[in-house]
Amino acid sequence: MKILVGVDGSPESRQAVRFAATCGTGRKLLLAGVAPELELMGIRDVPPAVRDWHRENEEQGRAMLREVIDSELHPYGDP
């Protein structure tokens, strides 16, 4: 069985991660952040500045997830 937790970096989502870690002993914990995918939204021709912003947004989201994993799950063992 797996536990999925949505993470946006807020204190509430961090609390949800900690709660899931304590309740899910022996279960796989999956953290998910959500960012829109331009192509999947049907947006194909966008200015380079928008593509750069989108790429930056994705990178920041990944960094936030890594930071949450490191800071919130470290006390519970190997993240």
CSV table of C-alpha atoms in Angstrom, one decimal:
chain,number,residue,atom,x,y,z
A,1,MET,CA,0.0,0.0,0.0
A,2,LYS,CA,1.2,3.5,-0.8
A,3,ILE,CA,0.4,6.9,0.8
A,4,LEU,CA,0.2,9.9,-1.5
A,5,VAL,CA,0.7,13.4,-0.1
A,6,GLY,CA,0.3,16.6,-2.1
A,7,VAL,CA,3.0,19.1,-1.2
A,8,ASP,CA,3.1,22.8,-2.0
A,9,GLY,CA,5.7,23.9,0.6
A,10,SER,CA,3.1,25.3,3.0
A,11,PRO,CA,3.2,24.5,6.8
A,12,GLU,CA,0.0,22.5,6.3
A,13,SER,CA,1.5,20.3,3.6
A,14,ARG,CA,4.6,19.8,5.6
A,15,GLN,CA,2.5,18.7,8.6
A,16,ALA,CA,0.7,16.3,6.2
A,17,VAL,CA,4.0,14.8,5.2
A,18,ARG,CA,5.0,14.3,8.8
A,19,PHE,CA,1.6,12.8,9.7
A,20,ALA,CA,1.8,10.4,6.8
A,21,ALA,CA,5.4,9.4,7.7
A,22,THR,CA,4.2,8.5,11.3
A,23,CYS,CA,1.1,6.7,10.1
A,24,GLY,CA,2.6,4.9,7.2
A,25,THR,CA,5.2,2.8,8.8
A,26,GLY,CA,6.3,0.1,6.3
A,27,ARG,CA,4.4,1.8,3.5
A,28,LYS,CA,5.8,3.7,0.5
A,29,LEU,CA,5.3,7.4,0.9
A,30,LEU,CA,4.8,9.4,-2.4
A,31,LEU,CA,5.1,13.1,-2.4
A,32,ALA,CA,3.6,15.0,-5.3
A,33,GLY,CA,3.8,18.6,-6.4
A,34,VAL,CA,1.7,19.9,-9.3
A,35,ALA,CA,2.8,22.2,-12.1
A,36,PRO,CA,0.9,22.7,-15.4
A,37,GLU,CA,2.4,21.2,-18.5
A,38,LEU,CA,2.1,23.7,-21.3
A,39,GLU,CA,1.9,21.2,-24.1
A,40,LEU,CA,-0.7,19.1,-22.3
A,41,MET,CA,-2.8,22.2,-21.9
A,42,GLY,CA,-2.7,22.6,-25.7
A,43,ILE,CA,-0.3,25.6,-25.6
A,44,ARG,CA,2.4,25.0,-28.2
A,45,ASP,CA,3.6,28.4,-29.5
A,46,VAL,CA,4.6,30.5,-26.5
A,47,PRO,CA,7.2,33.2,-26.2
A,48,PRO,CA,10.7,32.1,-25.0
A,49,ALA,CA,10.2,34.1,-21.8
A,50,VAL,CA,7.1,32.0,-20.9
A,51,ARG,CA,9.0,28.8,-21.6
A,52,ASP,CA,11.9,30.1,-19.4
A,53,TRP,CA,9.4,31.0,-16.6
A,54,HIS,CA,7.8,27.5,-16.9
A,55,ARG,CA,11.1,25.8,-16.7
A,56,GLU,CA,12.1,27.9,-13.7
A,57,ASN,CA,8.8,27.1,-12.0
A,58,GLU,CA,9.3,23.3,-12.5
A,59,GLU,CA,12.9,23.6,-11.1
A,60,GLN,CA,11.7,25.5,-8.1
A,61,GLY,CA,9.0,22.8,-7.5
A,62,ARG,CA,11.5,20.0,-7.6
A,63,ALA,CA,13.8,21.9,-5.3
A,64,MET,CA,10.9,22.5,-2.9
A,65,LEU,CA,10.1,18.7,-2.9
A,66,ARG,CA,13.7,17.8,-2.3
A,67,GLU,CA,13.9,20.3,0.6
A,68,VAL,CA,10.7,18.9,2.2
A,69,ILE,CA,12.0,15.4,1.9
A,70,ASP,CA,15.3,16.3,3.5
A,71,SER,CA,13.8,18.4,6.3
A,72,GLU,CA,10.5,16.6,7.1
A,73,LEU,CA,11.4,12.9,6.4
A,74,HIS,CA,15.0,12.8,7.6
A,75,PRO,CA,13.9,12.1,11.3
A,76,TYR,CA,11.9,9.1,10.1
A,77,GLY,CA,14.7,7.3,8.4
A,78,ASP,CA,16.0,7.0,4.9
A,79,PRO,CA,13.8,9.3,2.7
